[in-house]
mmCIF file of C-alpha atoms in Angstrom:
data_model
loop_
_atom_site.group_PDB
_atom_site.id
_atom_site.type_symbol
_atom_site.label_atom_id
_atom_site.label_comp_id
_atom_site.label_asym_id
_atom_site.label_seq_id
_atom_site.Cartn_x
_atom_site.Cartn_y
_atom_site.Cartn_z
ATOM 1 C CA MET A 1 3.634 6.552 37.791
ATOM 2 C CA ASN A 2 0.672 8.062 35.910
ATOM 3 C CA ARG A 3 -0.577 6.793 32.520
ATOM 4 C CA GLN A 4 1.218 9.524 30.558
ATOM 5 C CA GLY A 5 4.454 8.925 32.371
ATOM 6 C CA GLN A 6 4.025 5.224 31.698
ATOM 7 C CA GLN A 7 3.491 5.760 27.955
ATOM 8 C CA GLU A 8 6.562 8.072 27.819
ATOM 9 C CA THR A 9 8.699 5.388 29.568
ATOM 10 C CA GLU A 10 7.364 2.774 27.114
ATOM 11 C CA ARG A 11 8.237 4.939 24.081
ATOM 12 C CA GLU A 12 11.690 5.695 25.418
ATOM 13 C CA PHE A 13 12.285 2.031 25.877
ATOM 14 C CA VAL A 14 11.001 1.092 22.407
ATOM 15 C CA ASP A 15 13.358 3.746 20.903
ATOM 16 C CA LEU A 16 16.205 2.295 23.017
ATOM 17 C CA VAL A 17 15.633 -1.218 21.854
ATOM 18 C CA LYS A 18 15.327 -0.084 18.234
ATOM 19 C CA ARG A 19 18.590 1.835 18.482
ATOM 20 C CA TYR A 20 20.488 -1.126 20.107
ATOM 21 C CA GLU A 21 18.695 -3.917 18.422
ATOM 22 C CA ARG A 22 21.920 -4.854 16.487
ATOM 23 C CA VAL A 23 23.935 -5.043 19.736
ATOM 24 C CA ILE A 24 21.338 -7.250 21.401
ATOM 25 C CA TYR A 25 21.187 -9.510 18.436
ATOM 26 C CA LYS A 26 24.979 -9.875 18.237
ATOM 27 C CA VAL A 27 25.254 -10.703 21.958
ATOM 28 C CA CYS A 28 22.465 -13.339 21.667
ATOM 29 C CA SER A 29 24.080 -14.837 18.568
ATOM 30 C CA PHE A 30 27.077 -15.661 20.741
ATOM 31 C CA TYR A 31 25.027 -17.653 23.225
ATOM 32 C CA ALA A 32 22.312 -19.230 21.017
ATOM 33 C CA THR A 33 21.842 -22.980 21.224
ATOM 34 C CA GLU A 34 19.199 -25.445 20.016
ATOM 35 C CA VAL A 35 17.666 -25.328 23.555
ATOM 36 C CA SER A 36 17.741 -21.467 23.649
ATOM 37 C CA PRO A 37 17.446 -20.249 20.052
ATOM 38 C CA MET A 38 18.207 -16.608 19.029
ATOM 39 C CA GLU A 39 14.589 -15.459 19.167
ATOM 40 C CA ASP A 40 14.071 -16.744 22.776
ATOM 41 C CA LEU A 41 17.327 -15.203 23.946
ATOM 42 C CA TYR A 42 16.467 -11.978 22.300
ATOM 43 C CA GLN A 43 13.042 -11.899 23.877
ATOM 44 C CA GLU A 44 14.441 -12.747 27.302
ATOM 45 C CA ALA A 45 17.021 -10.062 26.927
ATOM 46 C CA VAL A 46 14.507 -7.432 26.033
ATOM 47 C CA LEU A 47 12.292 -8.506 28.881
ATOM 48 C CA ASN A 48 15.192 -8.189 31.341
ATOM 49 C CA LEU A 49 16.121 -4.775 29.791
ATOM 50 C CA TRP A 50 12.538 -3.704 30.307
ATOM 51 C CA LYS A 51 12.595 -4.836 34.026
ATOM 52 C CA ALA A 52 15.936 -3.083 34.641
ATOM 53 C CA PHE A 53 15.061 -0.038 32.732
ATOM 54 C CA PRO A 54 13.403 1.934 35.519
ATOM 55 C CA LYS A 55 16.506 1.397 37.688
ATOM 56 C CA PHE A 56 18.895 2.691 35.033
ATOM 57 C CA ARG A 57 20.064 6.132 36.337
ATOM 58 C CA GLY A 58 22.519 6.933 33.591
ATOM 59 C CA GLU A 59 25.544 6.340 35.829
ATOM 60 C CA SER A 60 27.179 4.341 33.084
ATOM 61 C CA GLN A 61 26.951 4.736 29.356
ATOM 62 C CA ILE A 62 23.744 3.371 27.838
ATOM 63 C CA SER A 63 25.618 0.961 25.651
ATOM 64 C CA THR A 64 27.528 -0.413 28.593
ATOM 65 C CA TRP A 65 24.184 -1.061 30.397
ATOM 66 C CA ILE A 66 22.726 -2.741 27.393
ATOM 67 C CA TYR A 67 25.763 -5.075 27.076
ATOM 68 C CA ARG A 68 25.730 -5.767 30.676
ATOM 69 C CA VAL A 69 22.073 -6.770 30.949
ATOM 70 C CA THR A 70 22.006 -8.669 27.704
ATOM 71 C CA LEU A 71 25.102 -10.593 28.560
ATOM 72 C CA ASN A 72 23.810 -11.422 32.089
ATOM 73 C CA SER A 73 20.534 -12.507 30.505
ATOM 74 C CA CYS A 74 22.189 -14.853 27.985
ATOM 75 C CA ILE A 75 24.702 -16.205 30.545
ATOM 76 C CA SER A 76 21.905 -16.832 33.064
ATOM 77 C CA ASP A 77 19.971 -18.679 30.325
ATOM 78 C CA LEU A 78 22.986 -20.715 29.481
ATOM 79 C CA ARG A 79 23.444 -21.533 33.126
ATOM 80 C CA ARG A 80 19.813 -22.698 33.478
ATOM 81 C CA ASN A 81 19.872 -24.717 30.424
ATOM 82 C CA GLY A 82 23.491 -25.703 30.730
ATOM 83 C CA LYS A 83 22.799 -29.355 31.380
ATOM 84 C CA HIS A 84 20.769 -29.625 28.276
ATOM 85 C CA VAL A 85 23.010 -27.614 25.975
ATOM 86 C CA VAL A 86 23.264 -29.164 22.581
ATOM 87 C CA ARG A 87 25.681 -27.578 20.192
ATOM 88 C CA ALA A 88 23.635 -25.573 17.858
ATOM 89 C CA PRO A 89 24.191 -25.808 14.042
ATOM 90 C CA LEU A 90 25.515 -22.581 12.480
ATOM 91 C CA GLU A 91 22.024 -21.673 11.213
ATOM 92 C CA PHE A 92 21.517 -19.614 14.338
ATOM 93 C CA ALA A 93 24.106 -17.184 13.234
ATOM 94 C CA GLU A 94 22.766 -17.080 9.763
ATOM 95 C CA ASN A 95 19.480 -15.653 11.159
ATOM 96 C CA ILE A 96 21.255 -12.511 12.152
ATOM 97 C CA VAL A 97 22.808 -11.814 8.720
ATOM 98 C CA PHE A 98 19.553 -12.623 6.941
ATOM 99 C CA GLN A 99 21.483 -13.866 3.882
ATOM 100 C CA PRO A 100 22.398 -17.429 4.584
ATOM 101 C CA ASP A 101 23.583 -18.267 1.092
ATOM 102 C CA THR A 102 26.214 -15.486 1.133
ATOM 103 C CA MET A 103 27.525 -15.896 4.656
ATOM 104 C CA GLU A 104 31.288 -15.828 4.488
ATOM 105 C CA THR A 105 33.407 -18.870 5.414
ATOM 106 C CA GLU A 106 35.305 -16.652 7.907
ATOM 107 C CA LEU A 107 32.183 -15.667 9.717
ATOM 108 C CA ARG A 108 31.130 -19.318 10.013
ATOM 109 C CA GLU A 109 34.517 -20.150 11.339
ATOM 110 C CA LEU A 110 34.431 -17.382 13.728
ATOM 111 C CA TYR A 111 31.077 -18.643 15.208
ATOM 112 C CA ARG A 112 32.394 -22.257 15.277
ATOM 113 C CA LEU A 113 35.297 -21.095 17.406
ATOM 114 C CA ILE A 114 33.326 -18.866 19.664
ATOM 115 C CA ARG A 115 30.891 -21.606 20.480
ATOM 116 C CA GLN A 116 33.756 -23.602 21.965
ATOM 117 C CA LEU A 117 34.577 -20.846 24.430
ATOM 118 C CA GLY A 118 33.326 -20.598 27.991
ATOM 119 C CA LYS A 119 30.517 -18.169 29.036
ATOM 120 C CA LEU A 120 32.838 -15.386 30.275
ATOM 121 C CA GLU A 121 35.421 -15.945 27.541
ATOM 122 C CA ARG A 122 32.605 -15.334 24.935
ATOM 123 C CA ALA A 123 31.583 -12.138 26.574
ATOM 124 C CA ILE A 124 35.169 -10.895 26.648
ATOM 125 C CA ILE A 125 35.889 -11.830 23.066
ATOM 126 C CA LEU A 126 32.679 -10.272 21.875
ATOM 127 C CA LEU A 127 33.485 -7.001 23.557
ATOM 128 C CA TRP A 128 37.005 -7.150 22.103
ATOM 129 C CA LEU A 129 35.524 -7.700 18.631
ATOM 130 C CA GLU A 130 33.293 -4.735 19.293
ATOM 131 C CA ASP A 131 36.336 -2.618 19.990
ATOM 132 C CA ARG A 132 35.290 -1.847 23.532
ATOM 133 C CA PRO A 133 37.939 -0.261 25.793
ATOM 134 C CA TYR A 134 39.329 -2.393 28.663
ATOM 135 C CA GLN A 135 37.640 -0.193 31.236
ATOM 136 C CA GLU A 136 34.230 -0.663 29.590
ATOM 137 C CA ILE A 137 34.792 -4.463 29.384
ATOM 138 C CA ALA A 138 35.654 -4.530 32.997
ATOM 139 C CA ASP A 139 32.523 -2.424 33.830
ATOM 140 C CA ILE A 140 30.266 -4.789 31.844
ATOM 141 C CA THR A 141 31.798 -8.086 33.058
ATOM 142 C CA GLY A 142 32.540 -7.052 36.666
ATOM 143 C CA LEU A 143 36.210 -7.921 36.324
ATOM 144 C CA THR A 144 39.126 -5.651 37.043
ATOM 145 C CA VAL A 145 40.902 -4.048 34.169
ATOM 146 C CA SER A 146 44.060 -6.074 34.673
ATOM 147 C CA ASN A 147 42.021 -9.234 34.919
ATOM 148 C CA VAL A 148 40.319 -8.284 31.565
ATOM 149 C CA GLY A 149 43.687 -7.895 29.927
ATOM 150 C CA THR A 150 44.931 -11.255 31.269
ATOM 151 C CA ARG A 151 41.765 -13.141 30.354
ATOM 152 C CA LEU A 152 41.551 -11.529 26.940
ATOM 153 C CA LYS A 153 45.224 -12.574 26.151
ATOM 154 C CA ARG A 154 44.409 -16.167 27.296
ATOM 155 C CA THR A 155 41.198 -16.338 25.300
ATOM 156 C CA LYS A 156 42.871 -15.049 22.126
ATOM 157 C CA GLU A 157 45.567 -17.703 22.603
ATOM 158 C CA LYS A 158 42.875 -20.293 22.993
ATOM 159 C CA LEU A 159 41.200 -19.120 19.891
ATOM 160 C CA LYS A 160 44.381 -19.241 17.897
ATOM 161 C CA SER A 161 45.195 -22.730 19.030
ATOM 162 C CA MET A 162 41.618 -23.872 18.354
ATOM 163 C CA SER A 163 41.744 -22.442 14.807
ATOM 164 C CA ASN A 164 45.114 -24.236 14.149
ATOM 165 C CA GLN A 165 43.550 -27.600 15.060
ATOM 166 C CA MET B 1 42.386 -18.545 11.295
ATOM 167 C CA GLU B 2 44.386 -15.484 12.542
ATOM 168 C CA LEU B 3 42.883 -13.096 15.005
ATOM 169 C CA GLU B 4 42.951 -10.254 12.545
ATOM 170 C CA GLU B 5 40.847 -12.414 10.229
ATOM 171 C CA LEU B 6 38.367 -12.872 13.070
ATOM 172 C CA LYS B 7 38.182 -9.062 13.358
ATOM 173 C CA THR B 8 37.724 -8.731 9.621
ATOM 174 C CA ALA B 9 34.911 -11.228 9.666
ATOM 175 C CA TRP B 10 33.207 -9.434 12.557
ATOM 176 C CA THR B 11 33.496 -6.053 10.767
ATOM 177 C CA SER B 12 31.918 -7.594 7.722
ATOM 178 C CA LEU B 13 29.086 -8.840 9.890
ATOM 179 C CA ASN B 14 28.606 -5.403 11.353
ATOM 180 C CA GLN B 15 28.559 -3.847 7.932
ATOM 181 C CA ARG B 16 26.057 -6.300 6.763
ATOM 182 C CA LEU B 17 23.758 -5.765 9.719
ATOM 183 C CA GLU B 18 24.074 -1.987 9.162
ATOM 184 C CA ARG B 19 23.150 -2.323 5.482
ATOM 185 C CA GLN B 20 20.228 -4.626 6.446
ATOM 186 C CA GLU B 21 19.052 -2.022 8.950
ATOM 187 C CA LEU B 22 19.251 0.764 6.296
ATOM 188 C CA LEU B 23 17.333 -1.452 3.838
ATOM 189 C CA LYS B 24 14.744 -2.324 6.481
ATOM 190 C CA SER B 25 14.152 1.387 7.280
ATOM 191 C CA ALA B 26 14.063 2.305 3.619
ATOM 192 C CA ILE B 27 11.319 -0.326 2.995
ATOM 193 C CA LEU B 28 9.487 0.882 6.061
ATOM 194 C CA ARG B 29 9.641 4.481 4.738
ATOM 195 C CA GLU B 30 8.348 3.563 1.367
ATOM 196 C CA THR B 31 5.489 1.440 2.877
ATOM 197 C CA LEU B 32 4.526 4.406 5.053
ATOM 198 C CA LYS B 33 4.688 6.825 2.206
ATOM 199 C CA SER B 34 2.501 4.683 0.044
ATOM 200 C CA LYS B 35 -0.006 4.211 2.972
ATOM 201 C CA SER B 36 -0.122 8.034 3.439
ATOM 202 C CA ASP B 37 -0.637 8.543 -0.360
ATOM 203 C CA THR B 38 -3.484 5.938 -0.420
ATOM 204 C CA SER B 39 -5.287 7.565 2.466
ATOM 205 C CA LEU B 40 -4.869 11.047 1.097
ATOM 206 C CA SER B 41 -6.101 10.018 -2.387
ATOM 207 C CA ARG B 42 -9.167 8.320 -0.906
ATOM 208 C CA MET B 43 -10.060 11.418 0.976
ATOM 209 C CA ILE B 44 -9.472 13.769 -1.963
ATOM 210 C CA ASN B 45 -11.612 11.440 -4.357
ATOM 211 C CA TYR B 46 -14.338 11.205 -1.809
ATOM 212 C CA GLY B 47 -14.172 15.028 -1.288
ATOM 213 C CA TYR B 48 -14.739 15.526 -4.963
ATOM 214 C CA PHE B 49 -17.589 12.993 -4.944
ATOM 215 C CA SER B 50 -19.258 14.947 -2.098
ATOM 216 C CA LEU B 51 -18.602 18.257 -3.921
ATOM 217 C CA VAL B 52 -20.388 16.987 -7.004
ATOM 218 C CA THR B 53 -23.219 15.624 -4.985
ATOM 219 C CA GLN B 54 -23.641 18.957 -3.230
ATOM 220 C CA VAL B 55 -23.560 20.934 -6.592
ATOM 221 C CA LEU B 56 -26.236 18.580 -7.885
ATOM 222 C CA GLY B 57 -28.207 19.174 -4.693
ATOM 223 C CA LEU B 58 -27.969 22.936 -5.274
ATOM 224 C CA PHE B 59 -29.271 22.550 -8.869
ATOM 225 C CA PHE B 60 -32.118 20.391 -7.501
ATOM 226 C CA MET B 61 -32.929 23.195 -4.938
ATOM 227 C CA ILE B 62 -32.882 25.807 -7.721
ATOM 228 C CA TRP B 63 -35.193 23.606 -9.954
ATOM 229 C CA ILE B 64 -37.590 23.273 -7.008
ATOM 230 C CA ALA B 65 -37.737 27.103 -6.846
ATOM 231 C CA PHE B 66 -39.245 27.185 -10.255
ATOM 232 C CA LEU B 67 -41.956 24.603 -9.527
ATOM 233 C CA PRO B 68 -45.364 25.755 -8.468
ATOM 234 C CA HIS B 69 -45.403 25.378 -4.782
ATOM 235 C CA ILE B 70 -47.754 25.585 -1.733
ATOM 236 C CA ASP B 71 -48.121 29.161 -0.671
ATOM 237 C CA SER B 72 -46.824 28.900 2.868
ATOM 238 C CA LEU B 73 -44.411 31.156 4.655
ATOM 239 C CA THR B 74 -43.089 28.415 6.873
ATOM 240 C CA LEU B 75 -42.220 26.301 3.830
ATOM 241 C CA GLU B 76 -40.649 29.283 2.160
ATOM 242 C CA ILE B 77 -38.432 29.822 5.237
ATOM 243 C CA VAL B 78 -37.525 26.137 5.371
ATOM 244 C CA TYR B 79 -36.728 26.210 1.672
ATOM 245 C CA TYR B 80 -34.250 29.114 1.974
ATOM 246 C CA ALA B 81 -32.782 27.599 5.170
ATOM 247 C CA VAL B 82 -32.058 24.348 3.297
ATOM 248 C CA MET B 83 -30.667 26.386 0.318
ATOM 249 C CA PHE B 84 -28.467 28.307 2.845
ATOM 250 C CA GLY B 85 -27.336 24.963 4.336
ATOM 251 C CA VAL B 86 -26.423 23.595 0.962
ATOM 252 C CA VAL B 87 -24.487 26.590 -0.203
ATOM 253 C CA CYS B 88 -22.569 26.647 3.218
ATOM 254 C CA ALA B 89 -21.820 22.949 2.900
ATOM 255 C CA LEU B 90 -20.498 23.588 -0.593
ATOM 256 C CA ILE B 91 -18.237 26.426 0.506
ATOM 257 C CA SER B 92 -16.883 24.327 3.454
ATOM 258 C CA GLN B 93 -16.260 21.420 1.225
ATOM 259 C CA ILE B 94 -14.233 23.573 -1.076
ATOM 260 C CA ILE B 95 -12.245 24.977 1.868
ATOM 261 C CA SER B 96 -11.526 21.562 3.373
ATOM 262 C CA LEU B 97 -10.595 20.159 -0.034
ATOM 263 C CA LYS B 98 -8.130 22.900 -0.588
ATOM 264 C CA LYS B 99 -6.602 22.372 2.826
ATOM 265 C CA LEU B 100 -6.319 18.585 1.908
ATOM 266 C CA GLN B 101 -4.661 19.395 -1.437
ATOM 267 C CA LYS B 102 -1.950 21.409 0.387
ATOM 268 C CA ILE B 103 -0.539 18.053 1.724
ATOM 269 C CA ASP B 104 2.369 17.399 -0.512
ATOM 270 C CA PHE B 105 4.841 14.580 0.270
ATOM 271 C CA SER B 106 7.719 16.603 -1.140
ATOM 272 C CA LEU B 107 7.270 19.101 1.781
ATOM 273 C CA PRO B 108 8.708 18.445 5.279
ATOM 274 C CA ILE B 109 6.689 15.918 7.323
ATOM 275 C CA SER B 110 6.063 18.533 10.201
ATOM 276 C CA GLU B 111 4.428 20.881 7.682
ATOM 277 C CA ASN B 112 2.234 18.087 6.284
ATOM 278 C CA LEU B 113 1.335 17.105 9.847
ATOM 279 C CA ASN B 114 0.159 20.594 10.524
ATOM 280 C CA TYR B 115 -2.010 20.497 7.352
ATOM 281 C CA VAL B 116 -3.511 17.235 8.528
ATOM 282 C CA ARG B 117 -4.252 18.594 12.035
ATOM 283 C CA GLU B 118 -5.823 21.771 10.636
ATOM 284 C CA TYR B 119 -7.915 19.604 8.256
ATOM 285 C CA LYS B 120 -9.005 17.438 11.077
ATOM 286 C CA THR B 121 -10.056 20.482 13.148
ATOM 287 C CA ILE B 122 -11.888 22.042 10.184
ATOM 288 C CA TYR B 123 -13.626 18.788 9.354
ATOM 289 C CA ILE B 124 -14.837 18.139 12.871
ATOM 290 C CA ASN B 125 -16.076 21.613 13.254
ATOM 291 C CA ILE B 126 -17.852 21.556 9.909
ATOM 292 C CA LEU B 127 -19.429 18.185 10.835
ATOM 293 C CA LYS B 128 -20.717 19.664 14.193
ATOM 294 C CA VAL B 129 -22.283 22.574 12.410
ATOM 295 C CA VAL B 130 -23.777 20.534 9.687
ATOM 296 C CA LEU B 131 -25.307 18.019 12.169
ATOM 297 C CA SER B 132 -26.728 20.746 14.474
ATOM 298 C CA TYR B 133 -28.096 22.663 11.501
ATOM 299 C CA SER B 134 -29.613 19.650 9.921
ATOM 300 C CA GLY B 135 -31.215 18.585 13.275
ATOM 301 C CA PHE B 136 -32.715 22.088 13.715
ATOM 302 C CA LEU B 137 -34.178 21.952 10.138
ATOM 303 C CA LEU B 138 -35.465 18.488 10.637
ATOM 304 C CA LEU B 139 -37.397 19.599 13.781
ATOM 305 C CA ILE B 140 -38.913 22.496 11.864
ATOM 306 C CA VAL B 141 -39.998 20.295 8.951
ATOM 307 C CA ILE B 142 -41.394 17.635 11.358
ATOM 308 C CA GLY B 143 -43.210 20.286 13.429
ATOM 309 C CA TYR B 144 -44.671 21.852 10.322
ATOM 310 C CA VAL B 145 -45.865 18.551 8.939
ATOM 311 C CA ALA B 146 -47.219 17.480 12.234
ATOM 312 C CA PHE B 147 -49.053 20.622 13.301
ATOM 313 C CA PHE B 148 -49.952 22.466 10.038
ATOM 314 C CA MET B 149 -50.492 19.632 7.524
ATOM 315 C CA LYS B 150 -52.321 17.340 9.962
ATOM 316 C CA THR B 151 -50.451 14.262 8.678
ATOM 317 C CA GLU B 152 -51.252 10.684 9.979
ATOM 318 C CA PRO B 153 -48.800 9.487 12.723
ATOM 319 C CA TRP B 154 -47.439 6.649 10.515
ATOM 320 C CA ARG B 155 -46.247 9.220 7.874
ATOM 321 C CA LEU B 156 -44.511 11.192 10.478
ATOM 322 C CA ILE B 157 -42.740 8.047 11.774
ATOM 323 C CA VAL B 158 -41.656 7.211 8.174
ATOM 324 C CA ILE B 159 -40.378 10.750 7.644
ATOM 325 C CA PHE B 160 -38.642 10.743 11.020
ATOM 326 C CA GLY B 161 -37.167 7.257 10.487
ATOM 327 C CA ALA B 162 -35.799 8.095 6.977
ATOM 328 C CA LEU B 163 -34.153 11.265 8.184
ATOM 329 C CA SER B 164 -32.657 9.604 11.229
ATOM 330 C CA LEU B 165 -31.317 6.809 8.964
ATOM 331 C CA GLY B 166 -29.776 9.517 6.871
ATOM 332 C CA ALA B 167 -28.168 10.995 9.870
ATOM 333 C CA VAL B 168 -26.728 7.614 11.059
ATOM 334 C CA TRP B 169 -25.481 6.938 7.585
ATOM 335 C CA GLY B 170 -23.757 10.334 7.384
ATOM 336 C CA CYS B 171 -21.980 9.530 10.724
ATOM 337 C CA TRP B 172 -21.039 6.032 9.631
ATOM 338 C CA GLU B 173 -19.723 7.442 6.317
ATOM 339 C CA TYR B 174 -17.660 9.970 8.280
ATOM 340 C CA LYS B 175 -16.154 7.180 10.463
ATOM 341 C CA ARG B 176 -15.561 4.868 7.547
ATOM 342 C CA MET B 177 -14.132 7.385 5.179
ATOM 343 C CA TYR B 178 -12.790 10.386 6.855
ATOM 344 C CA GLN B 179 -11.908 9.492 10.447
ATOM 345 C CA LYS B 180 -10.233 6.216 9.400
ATOM 346 C CA ASN B 181 -8.179 7.824 6.633
ATOM 347 C CA ILE B 182 -7.239 10.923 8.611
ATOM 348 C CA GLU B 183 -6.070 8.789 11.479
ATOM 349 C CA ALA B 184 -4.136 6.489 9.155
ATOM 350 C CA LEU B 185 -2.498 9.431 7.338
ATOM 351 C CA GLN B 186 -1.589 11.206 10.652
ATOM 352 C CA LYS B 187 -0.118 7.940 12.039
ATOM 353 C CA SER B 188 1.941 7.222 8.907
ATOM 354 C CA LEU B 189 3.245 10.812 8.902
ATOM 355 C CA GLU B 190 4.158 10.565 12.642
ATOM 356 C CA GLU B 191 5.916 7.256 12.079
ATOM 357 C CA LEU B 192 7.827 8.776 9.140
ATOM 358 C CA ARG B 193 8.825 11.685 11.334
ATOM 359 C CA GLU B 194 10.074 9.153 14.042
ATOM 360 C CA LEU B 195 12.186 7.568 11.364
ATOM 361 C CA GLY B 196 13.865 10.920 10.892
ATOM 362 C CA GLU B 197 12.303 11.695 7.527
ATOM 363 C CA ASP B 198 11.860 15.472 7.733
#
C-alpha cells in the first residue's frame, strides 16, 4: 500500500473508532477487572480492531464486526488473566459515566450482577441490553440463533435469581 | 432487581454517554473556534503593523527625495526601484489584509477554508516576488558601491551582512508569524469541518 493509501486507511480507522467509541467502552466495561482495567482493555481492543481492519470486507454490518472483535479481545484478555482475576471495585464502571457521584444505584447493581456472570453470558446479556436482534447476537458470538435464545433465557433467569439474593 | 429495571438502567447509561459525547464535541468545537480566532487576530494585527511600517517607509522615501543627493543616474534608478517596491508591497499588503478580513466565523467553514487557502497562495506568491525583487536590488546596490564608489572591502562585508541578516529575519518572521498561524487556522477549520460544523 502506498503512503497516501496508508494515510487514508488510518483516517478511516480513526473515524470508525470515534464513531463507535461508546460501544467499545461499554463492552470493555463489562470485562474490566483490577488486573485488566478499562483503559488497558480499551487499548487492546482498539489494537485488535486495527489489526483486523484491513481484513474487514463489509460482509457483515460494521457494528457487528466492532462488537465481535471487541468482545473477542476482552474475552481473550479475561482468559489470559483468568487465574489472576480479582473482582474489581465498581469504580471501573464509573469511569465510563464520568460522573461518579451521580451514578445511579440501579446502574451499580447492574454492574454488580453482570460481574458475576460467565464470559459468554456477559456478551449475550450486553447485546440483549443493546437491543441487538437474535440473528446479530448469533453472528457476533458464533452461536446458532436458537442457542442464543436458550442461553439468553437462562442468563436472564440467573440474573433474576442473583438479584433476589 | 427486575430485568426491566436493568434495561432502564442501561438506557440511562446510554443517554448519559450520549450527553457526555455531545458535551465533549461542544467543548472541542469551542476550543477550535477560539484557536482559529486567536490565529486570525494575530495575523490581522501583524498585517496592520506591517502596513503602518510600509506607510512610514514610503514617507521616508518621499522625504529622501527632497534631500540634496549625489547626482548619479544609477542611484536615481535604484531610488525609484526601491520606491516602486515599497508601493507594490503596500498594495499587496492591503490586498492580503482584505482577503484575511473576509474570514468570518459566522460563514460556512468550507467558505472560510477557501479564503485561508487563497490567502496562503497570495501570501506565498507575494513573498517570492518580494524576496526576488529585494535580492535583485541588493545586487545592484552592492555592485554600485563596489565598482563606482570604490569602497573598502570591510564596508561591503558590513553592508552585505546587514542586508543578509535582514533577509534571514524576514524569513524567520514569516515562519514565526504567518506560516505558523495560517497552518494553525487551516488545521482548526479542517477539524471543525470534520466535526460536522458547516
